Amino acid sequence: MHIAVCIKYIPDPEAAFSQFSIDEQAKKVVPAPGLRHVVSPFDEQAIEAALRVREQHAGARITVITLGNEASRNALKHGLAMGADDGVLLMDPAFDDGDGYTTTLALSAAIRKLATVDLVLTGRQAADGDAGIVGAGIGEELNLPVLTFAKAVVMEGAAASVVRVERVLDDGTEIVEADLPALVTVSNELGAPRAPSLRETMRAARKPMVVWKAADLELDVATLGAAGARTARERIFVPSKAVQCEFIEAATPEEQGARLAARLREAKVL
């Protein structure tokens, strides 16, 4: 069994708001220099789900894939230290400034290049943009059944040919199944991911990691990055907060309360 896990390297979502600024001209959020980056927490749980499947079925191979710059190697190293077998970094200027659609195209092409992949796992959404479209987009692009918001992922059937997922709903859970190959998006209800052990961290340095460019994936650069993006950001800004404070004065507390009630009615609050 071959499992591909798509992950993203993002600014630490636990960082204080003060460590980010807005470039309204470029329409971008700019993290402070030196801000720590991490694997998106939902994607880390997708790696954990893959490791749990491998514990059920010895011999399963886990490949972690990410799209990004040179720093994104750290995301793959973290996945390898958790226990994945190999990593793929999609790095090319053609991928820059893309959107969910162009990211979907690149990741889907990488999964095709891996040849036989039985199960694709992603986080339910990235913890920076929170769009939650890439996982389902990959399923659409690869013509795979998509099972979303999984809190548990197990293999069933002869030769583990069926994936069974417990899905999180607003009012409970449901059990759904699909024949492999399939794609599953993993939710935080899966539980905390394991911390990399010292043994696996040392082994991670010797595990294979390859870099693929657009040409390696046989993709037209006109469909990637900013050139192929299908969404356009109109504006990004910090909302202004105008605060007005009015003091109600009166000779007695009773009179002050009555004036306050009258003022609230005037403002149509009451």
XYZ file of N, CA and C in Angstrom:
810
model
N 0.842 -1.195 0.000
C 0.000 0.000 0.000
C 0.878 1.246 0.000
N 0.525 2.204 -0.843
C 1.270 3.459 -0.919
C 0.334 4.599 -0.522
N 0.748 5.382 0.470
C -0.045 6.506 0.977
C 0.703 7.797 0.681
N 0.037 8.751 0.047
C 0.602 10.082 -0.184
C -0.079 11.069 0.750
N 0.714 11.863 1.460
C 0.179 12.862 2.381
C 0.626 14.243 1.909
N -0.322 15.109 1.610
C -0.024 16.467 1.156
C -0.005 17.401 2.361
N 1.094 18.147 2.516
C 1.251 19.011 3.681
C 1.656 20.414 3.241
N 1.530 21.380 4.157
C 1.859 22.772 3.856
C 2.665 23.365 5.003
N 3.678 24.163 4.658
C 4.537 24.841 5.631
C 4.043 26.268 5.766
N 3.614 26.651 6.963
C 2.952 27.942 7.147
C 3.534 28.687 8.350
N 3.323 30.011 8.421
C 3.681 30.735 9.652
C 2.908 30.158 10.831
N 3.561 30.108 11.977
C 2.950 29.512 13.166
C 1.584 30.153 13.448
N 0.494 29.385 13.361
C -0.833 29.965 13.598
C -1.050 30.404 15.044
N -0.149 29.993 15.951
C -0.266 30.399 17.349
C 0.469 31.714 17.613
N 1.125 32.273 16.594
C 1.868 33.525 16.772
C 0.907 34.679 17.035
N 1.382 35.670 17.764
C 0.560 36.841 18.077
C 0.276 37.656 16.821
N -0.878 38.310 16.791
C -1.245 39.145 15.649
C -0.199 40.215 15.378
N 0.468 40.677 16.439
C 1.449 41.747 16.286
C 2.649 41.324 15.444
N 2.805 40.020 15.208
C 3.921 39.534 14.413
C 3.604 39.480 12.918
N 2.460 40.029 12.542
C 2.078 40.091 11.135
C 1.740 41.531 10.780
N 2.006 41.881 9.532
C 1.602 43.189 9.018
C 0.914 42.986 7.673
N 0.244 44.028 7.207
C -0.486 43.970 5.947
C 0.184 44.875 4.923
N 0.509 44.315 3.776
C 0.981 45.101 2.641
C -0.215 45.281 1.710
N -0.891 46.431 1.860
C -2.115 46.645 1.077
C -1.820 46.785 -0.405
N -0.631 47.299 -0.747
C -0.285 47.453 -2.154
C -0.122 46.097 -2.825
N 0.616 45.199 -2.151
C 0.837 43.859 -2.703
C -0.304 42.899 -2.382
N -1.225 43.331 -1.505
C -2.362 42.510 -1.094
C -1.901 41.206 -0.447
N -0.956 41.359 0.506
C -0.394 40.188 1.173
C -0.291 40.418 2.676
N -0.339 39.306 3.406
C -0.009 39.320 4.826
C 1.494 39.049 4.937
N 2.195 39.891 5.673
C 3.650 39.790 5.777
C 4.020 39.377 7.200
N 4.560 38.173 7.389
C 4.995 37.776 8.726
C 6.276 38.499 9.118
N 6.469 38.696 10.399
C 7.676 39.353 10.883
C 8.902 38.505 10.557
N 10.044 39.153 10.276
C 11.267 38.381 10.009
C 11.585 37.436 11.167
N 11.941 36.220 10.825
C 12.290 35.246 11.850
C 11.114 34.538 12.486
N 9.901 34.840 12.042
C 8.738 34.161 12.609
C 8.811 32.661 12.326
N 8.559 31.884 13.343
C 8.641 30.428 13.213
C 7.578 29.912 12.253
N 7.974 28.976 11.388
C 7.047 28.283 10.492
C 6.891 26.836 10.960
N 5.729 26.270 10.687
C 5.424 24.905 11.122
C 4.620 24.204 10.034
N 4.533 22.895 10.155
C 3.586 22.151 9.320
C 2.181 22.511 9.784
N 1.288 22.806 8.843
C -0.093 23.126 9.200
C -0.649 22.018 10.101
N -1.199 22.360 11.271
C -1.617 21.336 12.242
C -2.543 20.273 11.668
N -3.496 20.638 10.812
C -4.367 19.626 10.218
C -3.566 18.654 9.347
N -2.544 19.163 8.664
C -1.718 18.298 7.818
C -0.862 17.365 8.672
N -0.426 17.863 9.819
C 0.331 17.011 10.739
C -0.546 15.846 11.209
N -1.835 16.114 11.405
C -2.745 15.037 11.793
C -2.993 14.076 10.628
N -2.892 14.579 9.384
C -2.988 13.676 8.237
C -1.801 12.714 8.215
N -0.615 13.213 8.573
C 0.548 12.315 8.682
C 0.293 11.273 9.763
N -0.246 11.712 10.885
C -0.555 10.784 11.978
C -1.534 9.711 11.515
N -2.545 10.105 10.739
C -3.508 9.124 10.233
C -2.817 8.097 9.349
N -1.878 8.553 8.519
C -1.139 7.632 7.656
C -0.306 6.661 8.485
N 0.304 7.147 9.541
C 1.123 6.284 10.393
C 0.259 5.234 11.099
N -0.947 5.619 11.485
C -1.846 4.656 12.135
C -2.285 3.581 11.150
N -2.512 3.967 9.897
C -2.853 2.963 8.885
C -1.688 2.002 8.700
N -0.467 2.524 8.662
C 0.698 1.651 8.481
C 0.865 0.704 9.665
N 0.492 1.145 10.858
C 0.565 0.258 12.018
C -0.395 -0.913 11.873
N -1.507 -0.695 11.158
C -2.470 -1.778 10.910
C -1.991 -2.687 9.781
N -1.250 -2.111 8.835
C -0.837 -2.848 7.642
C 0.652 -2.636 7.408
N 1.442 -3.491 8.010
C 2.892 -3.372 7.904
C 3.317 -3.423 6.445
N 4.298 -2.603 6.131
C 4.797 -2.570 4.768
C 4.250 -1.427 3.951
N 3.233 -0.731 4.470
C 2.700 0.431 3.758
C 3.782 1.500 3.664
N 3.843 2.168 2.532
C 4.839 3.212 2.295
C 4.143 4.569 2.341
N 4.776 5.535 3.023
C 4.191 6.867 3.191
C 5.103 7.902 2.534
N 4.553 8.661 1.599
C 5.271 9.747 0.941
C 4.619 11.064 1.318
N 5.412 12.011 1.831
C 4.894 13.345 2.136
C 5.267 14.279 0.986
N 4.321 15.127 0.602
C 4.499 16.037 -0.532
C 4.157 17.446 -0.081
N 4.985 18.419 -0.465
C 4.655 19.805 -0.197
C 5.065 20.670 -1.365
N 4.391 21.800 -1.527
C 4.724 22.796 -2.544
C 5.188 24.053 -1.821
N 6.362 24.546 -2.197
C 6.861 25.739 -1.518
C 8.263 26.100 -1.941
N 8.938 26.843 -1.074
C 10.306 27.270 -1.348
C 11.296 26.383 -0.605
N 12.547 26.808 -0.591
C 13.600 25.998 0.035
C 13.299 25.721 1.505
N 12.708 26.695 2.195
C 12.393 26.507 3.613
C 11.390 25.388 3.841
N 10.597 25.072 2.808
C 9.589 24.025 2.952
C 10.194 22.637 3.101
N 11.494 22.527 2.873
C 12.164 21.250 3.163
C 11.960 20.870 4.626
N 11.865 21.897 5.488
C 11.686 21.612 6.912
C 10.380 20.885 7.183
N 9.351 21.189 6.379
C 8.081 20.478 6.540
C 8.261 19.000 6.221
N 8.980 18.721 5.130
C 9.225 17.321 4.766
C 10.086 16.625 5.811
N 11.085 17.324 6.324
C 11.945 16.730 7.348
C 11.126 16.370 8.584
N 10.160 17.225 8.920
C 9.316 16.929 10.078
C 8.459 15.690 9.814
N 7.892 15.606 8.610
C 7.104 14.429 8.265
C 7.932 13.159 8.268
N 9.161 13.245 7.776
C 10.048 12.086 7.778
C 10.435 11.707 9.206
N 10.640 12.716 10.060
C 10.986 12.435 11.452
C 9.810 11.816 12.196
N 8.583 12.135 11.789
C 7.424 11.490 12.404
C 7.340 10.023 12.004
N 7.897 9.680 10.827
C 7.886 8.275 10.420
C 7.595 8.023 8.956
N 7.364 9.084 8.158
C 7.141 8.883 6.724
C 8.407 8.330 6.075
N 8.241 7.731 4.903
C 9.356 7.030 4.256
C 10.153 7.890 3.282
N 9.492 8.791 2.579
C 10.203 9.652 1.646
C 9.412 10.934 1.435
N 10.067 11.920 0.806
C 9.426 13.219 0.640
C 9.620 13.775 -0.752
N 8.665 14.617 -1.171
C 8.715 15.278 -2.475
C 8.461 16.763 -2.264
N 9.397 17.599 -2.715
C 9.236 19.045 -2.657
C 8.980 19.568 -4.060
N 7.862 20.242 -4.247
C 7.545 20.882 -5.517
C 8.011 22.332 -5.417
N 9.090 22.650 -6.108
C 9.703 23.974 -5.975
C 10.105 24.487 -7.355
N 9.488 25.587 -7.746
C 9.740 26.174 -9.054
C 9.166 27.589 -9.018
N 9.869 28.574 -9.579
C 9.288 29.921 -9.639
C 7.919 29.941 -10.309
N 7.657 28.971 -11.172
C 6.357 28.908 -11.850
C 5.216 28.658 -10.874
N 5.517 28.091 -9.693
C 4.474 27.813 -8.711
C 4.127 29.028 -7.847
N 4.954 30.081 -7.903
C 4.813 31.202 -6.976
C 3.504 31.966 -7.180
N 2.970 32.441 -6.059
C 1.779 33.314 -6.046
C 0.559 32.651 -6.677
N 0.467 31.348 -6.540
C -0.701 30.639 -7.049
C -1.851 30.680 -6.064
N -2.919 29.980 -6.384
C -4.074 29.881 -5.498
C -4.395 28.410 -5.259
N -5.553 28.151 -4.671
C -5.920 26.773 -4.398
C -6.001 25.925 -5.654
N -6.441 26.527 -6.745
C -6.571 25.781 -7.998
C -5.208 25.363 -8.540
N -4.260 26.290 -8.624
C -2.941 25.946 -9.169
C -2.187 24.996 -8.238
N -2.395 25.146 -6.933
C -1.791 24.204 -5.988
C -2.344 22.807 -6.208
N -3.646 22.725 -6.437
C -4.282 21.440 -6.723
C -3.680 20.782 -7.960
N -3.478 21.562 -9.022
C -2.909 21.009 -10.250
C -1.526 20.421 -10.000
N -0.683 21.171 -9.284
C 0.690 20.717 -9.054
C 0.732 19.473 -8.174
N -0.026 19.474 -7.085
C -0.024 18.320 -6.194
C -0.604 17.087 -6.883
N -1.638 17.279 -7.684
C -2.235 16.150 -8.408
C -1.250 15.554 -9.394
N -0.498 16.420 -10.089
C 0.501 15.927 -11.036
C 1.598 15.155 -10.318
N 1.978 15.618 -9.128
C 3.001 14.906 -8.359
C 2.510 13.531 -7.936
N 1.254 13.437 -7.530
C 0.700 12.141 -7.126
C 0.650 11.194 -8.320
N 0.289 11.722 -9.491
C 0.309 10.878 -10.698
C 1.729 10.371 -10.977
N 2.713 11.227 -10.793
C 4.101 10.848 -11.082
C 4.595 9.766 -10.124
N 3.988 9.721 -8.933
C 4.358 8.667 -7.982
C 3.854 7.302 -8.426
N 3.084 7.292 -9.501
C 2.515 6.046 -10.049
C 1.429 5.540 -9.114
N 1.549 4.325 -8.615
C 0.466 3.707 -7.861
C 0.375 4.283 -6.452
N -0.648 5.081 -6.211
C -0.944 5.596 -4.873
C -2.339 5.101 -4.497
N -2.433 4.399 -3.384
C -3.704 3.809 -2.978
C -4.569 4.765 -2.165
N -3.911 5.608 -1.373
C -4.651 6.485 -0.470
C -3.949 7.836 -0.416
N -4.724 8.911 -0.623
C -4.208 10.273 -0.497
C -4.836 10.888 0.747
N -3.999 11.461 1.615
C -4.469 12.102 2.833
C -4.062 13.571 2.825
N -4.970 14.442 3.244
C -4.667 15.862 3.430
C -5.317 16.313 4.723
N -4.910 17.483 5.210
C -5.637 18.099 6.306
C -6.979 18.612 5.809
N -7.903 18.823 6.725
C -9.227 19.323 6.331
C -9.136 20.709 5.707
N -8.114 21.478 6.100
C -7.872 22.805 5.550
C -6.493 23.240 6.028
N -5.916 24.226 5.357
C -4.655 24.789 5.834
C -4.965 25.810 6.919
N -4.105 25.900 7.918
C -4.384 26.767 9.058
C -3.995 28.217 8.810
N -3.553 28.543 7.585
C -3.289 29.954 7.292
C -4.460 30.574 6.523
N -4.807 30.003 5.371
C -5.915 30.544 4.592
C -7.270 29.996 4.972
N -7.307 28.788 5.556
C -8.556 28.161 6.003
C -9.587 27.976 4.892
N -9.133 27.858 3.642
C -10.078 27.710 2.538
C -10.651 26.303 2.465
N -9.813 25.298 2.685
C -10.303 23.920 2.698
C -10.741 23.400 1.342
N -10.077 23.845 0.253
C -10.501 23.420 -1.083
C -9.506 22.501 -1.783
N -8.244 22.506 -1.341
C -7.223 21.764 -2.085
C -7.450 20.257 -1.993
N -7.789 19.753 -0.801
C -7.996 18.315 -0.664
C -9.062 17.793 -1.613
N -10.233 18.416 -1.575
C -11.309 17.990 -2.470
C -10.945 18.238 -3.930
N -10.173 19.304 -4.176
C -9.744 19.595 -5.543
C -8.849 18.514 -6.113
N -7.964 17.978 -5.288
C -7.100 16.882 -5.740
C -7.944 15.661 -6.085
N -8.938 15.369 -5.234
C -9.827 14.248 -5.532
C -10.536 14.425 -6.858
N -10.988 15.644 -7.134
C -11.657 15.927 -8.403
C -10.688 15.769 -9.567
N -9.491 16.303 -9.417
C -8.511 16.253 -10.496
C -8.072 14.822 -10.808
N -7.981 13.977 -9.776
C -7.532 12.600 -9.960
C -8.702 11.621 -10.108
N -9.928 12.158 -10.080
C -11.126 11.328 -10.214
C -11.200 10.269 -9.111
N -10.988 10.718 -7.870
C -11.029 9.828 -6.719
C -12.252 10.133 -5.861
N -12.807 9.119 -5.200
C -13.819 9.415 -4.187
C -13.184 10.208 -3.053
N -13.906 11.196 -2.523
C -13.382 12.073 -1.477
C -14.211 11.901 -0.208
N -13.544 11.582 0.889
C -14.179 11.438 2.197
C -13.595 12.516 3.093
N -14.443 13.395 3.621
C -13.955 14.584 4.307
C -14.169 14.525 5.816
N -13.410 15.384 6.519
C -13.543 15.596 7.968
C -13.441 14.296 8.762
N -12.408 13.533 8.493
C -12.250 12.228 9.132
C -11.642 12.358 10.529
N -12.231 11.676 11.489
C -11.642 11.575 12.826
C -11.025 10.193 13.050
N -11.270 9.275 12.116
C -10.670 7.941 12.172
C -10.616 7.385 10.758
N -9.499 6.740 10.442
C -9.289 6.168 9.107
C -8.765 4.754 9.282
N -9.510 3.761 8.759
C -9.062 2.365 8.849
C -9.283 1.692 7.504
N -8.512 0.640 7.278
C -8.629 -0.147 6.053
C -9.485 -1.382 6.317
N -10.340 -1.707 5.380
C -11.204 -2.869 5.492
C -11.123 -3.680 4.202
N -11.775 -4.853 4.210
C -11.891 -5.653 3.000
C -10.668 -6.497 2.711
N -10.817 -7.348 1.696
C -9.710 -8.213 1.288
C -8.555 -7.358 0.798
N -7.372 -7.667 1.304
C -6.153 -6.947 0.920
C -6.279 -5.447 1.174
N -7.063 -5.075 2.215
C -7.237 -3.663 2.582
C -7.625 -2.821 1.373
N -8.664 -3.231 0.686
C -9.079 -2.567 -0.549
C -10.148 -1.502 -0.340
N -10.574 -1.316 0.914
C -11.627 -0.348 1.229
C -11.157 0.535 2.384
N -11.403 1.837 2.270
C -11.107 2.744 3.381
C -12.414 3.082 4.078
N -12.416 2.944 5.393
C -13.589 3.282 6.205
C -13.235 4.494 7.054
N -14.106 5.485 7.021
C -13.839 6.760 7.698
C -14.987 7.094 8.626
N -14.658 7.538 9.827
C -15.650 8.129 10.722
C -15.587 9.639 10.532
N -16.660 10.214 9.995
C -16.706 11.634 9.649
C -17.326 12.455 10.774
N -16.799 13.665 10.933
C -17.340 14.592 11.928
C -18.468 15.404 11.302
N -19.637 15.397 11.964
C -20.788 16.190 11.542
C -21.104 17.238 12.606
N -21.972 18.165 12.282
C -22.359 19.194 13.256
C -23.027 18.588 14.475
N -23.764 17.491 14.273
C -24.542 16.919 15.368
C -24.143 15.480 15.694
N -22.926 15.087 15.338
C -22.483 13.723 15.634
C -21.442 13.257 14.644
N -21.480 11.971 14.318
C -20.537 11.403 13.353
C -21.270 10.425 12.447
N -20.639 10.068 11.342
C -21.183 9.036 10.467
C -20.036 8.186 9.936
N -20.330 6.953 9.573
C -19.348 6.032 9.018
C -19.580 5.926 7.514
N -18.549 6.164 6.722
C -18.645 6.036 5.271
C -17.469 5.206 4.772
N -17.648 4.563 3.620
C -16.603 3.734 3.030
C -16.432 4.076 1.563
N -15.254 3.767 1.043
C -14.991 3.934 -0.385
C -13.932 2.932 -0.801
N -14.043 2.453 -2.021
C -13.007 1.589 -2.570
C -11.747 2.414 -2.845
N -10.601 1.764 -2.672
C -9.340 2.423 -3.016
C -9.113 2.345 -4.517
N -8.417 3.337 -5.084
C -7.809 4.504 -4.430
C -8.853 5.539 -4.058
N -8.537 6.317 -3.003
C -9.461 7.327 -2.510
C -8.666 8.432 -1.842
N -9.344 9.546 -1.588
C -8.736 10.677 -0.875
C -9.543 10.963 0.374
N -8.831 11.221 1.483
C -9.469 11.514 2.761
C -8.881 12.803 3.324
N -9.749 13.732 3.752
C -9.265 14.914 4.474
C -9.461 14.662 5.965
N -8.438 14.975 6.741
C -8.385 14.600 8.158
C -8.674 15.818 9.027
N -9.529 15.627 10.027
C -9.906 16.699 10.934
C -9.142 16.599 12.249
N -9.219 17.668 13.049
C -8.467 17.704 14.305
C -8.991 16.700 15.322
N -10.227 16.221 15.134
C -10.769 15.224 16.066
C -10.037 13.897 16.007
N -9.135 13.733 15.046
C -8.323 12.512 14.996
C -7.520 12.338 16.273
N -7.116 13.455 16.857
C -6.300 13.402 18.064
C -4.911 13.946 17.812
N -4.178 14.150 18.874
C -2.853 14.766 18.785
C -1.888 13.888 17.991
N -1.120 14.479 17.076
C -0.111 13.703 16.349
C 1.062 13.366 17.260
N 1.735 12.295 16.951
C 2.882 11.879 17.752
C 4.049 12.836 17.543
N 4.862 12.974 18.562
C 6.084 13.763 18.434
C 7.164 12.885 17.804
N 8.009 13.448 16.939
C 9.081 12.645 16.347
C 9.996 12.081 17.427
N 10.310 10.809 17.325
C 11.243 10.192 18.270
C 12.678 10.507 17.858
N 13.596 10.360 18.786
C 15.006 10.609 18.478
C 15.483 9.658 17.386
N 15.039 8.413 17.448
C 15.445 7.419 16.454
C 14.988 7.821 15.058
N 13.697 8.203 14.935
C 13.180 8.577 13.622
C 13.786 9.898 13.142
N 14.067 10.806 14.064
C 14.689 12.074 13.678
C 16.070 11.827 13.088
N 16.815 10.916 13.671
C 18.143 10.590 13.135
C 18.031 9.863 11.799
N 17.031 9.001 11.668
C 16.834 8.282 10.408
C 16.368 9.207 9.292
N 15.645 10.282 9.662
C 15.067 11.173 8.657
C 16.128 11.771 7.742
N 17.325 12.008 8.277
C 18.394 12.602 7.474
C 18.839 11.683 6.346
N 18.560 10.402 6.463
C 18.988 9.435 5.441
C 17.850 9.014 4.520
N 16.640 9.523 4.789
C 15.505 9.146 3.952
C 15.500 9.969 2.661
N 15.049 9.386 1.554
C 15.096 10.092 0.272
C 14.121 11.272 0.207
N 14.603 12.357 -0.414
C 13.781 13.536 -0.651
C 14.143 14.065 -2.033
N 13.156 14.249 -2.886
C 13.419 14.723 -4.242
C 12.731 16.063 -4.451
N 13.269 16.837 -5.405
C 12.688 18.123 -5.785
C 12.205 18.013 -7.220
N 10.941 18.334 -7.426
C 10.375 18.307 -8.774
C 9.950 19.713 -9.176
N 10.275 20.052 -10.415
C 9.872 21.321 -11.004
C 8.680 21.099 -11.930
N 8.159 22.195 -12.467
C 6.998 22.091 -13.358
C 7.291 21.176 -14.533
N 8.517 21.269 -15.075
C 8.873 20.436 -16.224
C 8.878 18.960 -15.858
N 9.277 18.637 -14.621
C 9.282 17.238 -14.193
C 7.868 16.675 -14.126
N 6.920 17.568 -13.889
C 5.518 17.141 -13.786
C 4.780 17.267 -15.112
N 5.500 17.704 -16.145
C 4.934 17.892 -17.484
C 3.733 18.834 -17.444
N 3.895 19.938 -16.694
C 2.836 20.921 -16.572
C 3.175 22.174 -17.378
N 2.167 22.772 -17.956
C 2.307 24.026 -18.681
C 2.395 25.160 -17.662
N 3.479 25.942 -17.680
C 3.664 27.000 -16.690
C 2.558 28.051 -16.776
N 1.885 28.141 -17.902
C 0.794 29.111 -18.046
C -0.405 28.753 -17.184
N -0.454 27.508 -16.700
C -1.565 27.073 -15.855
C -1.210 27.106 -14.372
N 0.005 27.575 -14.040
C 0.498 27.487 -12.673
C 0.724 28.871 -12.075
N 0.887 28.891 -10.760
C 1.240 30.123 -10.082
C 0.293 31.266 -10.397
N 0.855 32.477 -10.416
C 0.040 33.666 -10.678
C -0.597 33.626 -12.056
N 0.102 33.012 -13.031
C -0.420 32.970 -14.402
C -1.683 32.130 -14.506
N -1.787 31.083 -13.718
C -2.930 30.184 -13.832
C -3.980 30.359 -12.756
N -3.738 31.279 -11.825
C -4.674 31.451 -10.706
C -6.070 31.828 -11.194
N -7.075 31.256 -10.571
C -8.466 31.531 -10.942
C -9.177 32.428 -9.937
N -8.466 32.837 -8.917
C -9.035 33.772 -7.955
C -8.173 35.022 -7.915
N -8.778 36.132 -7.598
C -8.061 37.408 -7.495
C -8.443 38.075 -6.180
N -7.451 38.491 -5.426
C -7.701 39.154 -4.147
C -7.941 40.639 -4.414
N -9.123 41.102 -4.091
C -9.467 42.498 -4.361
C -8.780 43.438 -3.385
N -8.761 43.076 -2.127
C -8.161 43.951 -1.129
C -7.909 43.161 0.136
N -6.837 43.490 0.832
C -6.601 42.932 2.157
C -6.187 44.084 3.059
N -6.825 44.179 4.219
C -6.596 45.338 5.085
C -6.974 44.986 6.515
N -6.504 45.808 7.433
C -6.879 45.680 8.834
C -8.095 46.557 9.059
N -9.233 45.999 9.454
C -10.437 46.808 9.662
C -10.198 47.895 10.702
N -10.672 49.085 10.415
C -10.557 50.172 11.388
C -11.646 50.016 12.442
N -11.293 50.297 13.668
C -12.236 50.172 14.774
C -12.425 51.545 15.403
N -13.523 52.174 15.088
C -13.834 53.480 15.664
C -14.607 53.265 16.963
N -14.049 53.709 18.060
C -14.663 53.519 19.376
C -15.091 54.881 19.917
N -16.330 54.985 20.307
C -16.846 56.198 20.923
C -17.310 55.887 22.336
N -16.955 56.748 23.256
C -17.329 56.544 24.660
C -18.120 57.765 25.131
N -19.289 57.525 25.667
C -20.155 58.611 26.149
C -20.458 58.366 27.618
N -20.189 59.375 28.440
C -20.453 59.266 29.867
C -21.822 59.872 30.174
N -22.613 59.131 30.909
C -23.933 59.597 31.326
C -23.796 60.194 32.724
N -24.079 61.478 32.847
C -23.964 62.158 34.141
C -25.351 62.482 34.680
N -25.459 62.421 35.982
C -26.722 62.733 36.649
C -26.454 62.949 38.129
N -27.431 63.503 38.806
C -27.253 63.808 40.228
C -27.360 62.559 41.094
N -28.161 61.586 40.658
C -28.367 60.364 41.442
C -28.212 59.148 40.540
N -27.917 58.004 41.149
C -27.818 56.773 40.343
C -29.106 56.452 39.609
N -30.249 56.735 40.233
C -31.517 56.443 39.588
C -31.700 57.280 38.329
N -31.382 58.559 38.445
C -31.504 59.454 37.298
C -30.505 59.063 36.209
N -29.328 58.651 36.651
C -28.303 58.232 35.688
C -28.760 56.989 34.923
N -29.390 56.025 35.635
C -29.897 54.831 34.978
C -30.991 55.147 33.988
N -31.885 56.079 34.370
C -32.977 56.450 33.479
C -32.439 57.117 32.216
N -31.438 57.985 32.380
C -30.848 58.650 31.210
C -30.130 57.636 30.303
N -29.479 56.658 30.944
C -28.803 55.619 30.155
C -29.814 54.821 29.343
N -30.934 54.447 29.972
C -31.959 53.682 29.256
C -32.527 54.497 28.106
N -32.745 55.783 28.344
C -33.277 56.644 27.270
C -32.279 56.750 26.122
N -30.993 56.849 26.479
C -29.966 56.967 25.442
C -29.866 55.672 24.628
N -29.986 54.524 25.279
C -29.925 53.238 24.574
C -31.130 53.065 23.654
N -32.300 53.546 24.099
C -33.486 53.483 23.242
C -33.325 54.389 22.026
N -32.712 55.535 22.262
C -32.463 56.474 21.167
C -31.525 55.864 20.128
N -30.541 55.101 20.624
C -29.601 54.428 19.735
C -30.145 53.122 19.172
N -31.386 52.791 19.563
C -32.076 51.592 19.099
C -31.362 50.316 19.541
N -30.692 50.403 20.676
C -30.089 49.216 21.284
C -31.152 48.477 22.101
N -32.030 49.225 22.727
C -33.145 48.640 23.479
C -34.438 48.807 22.687
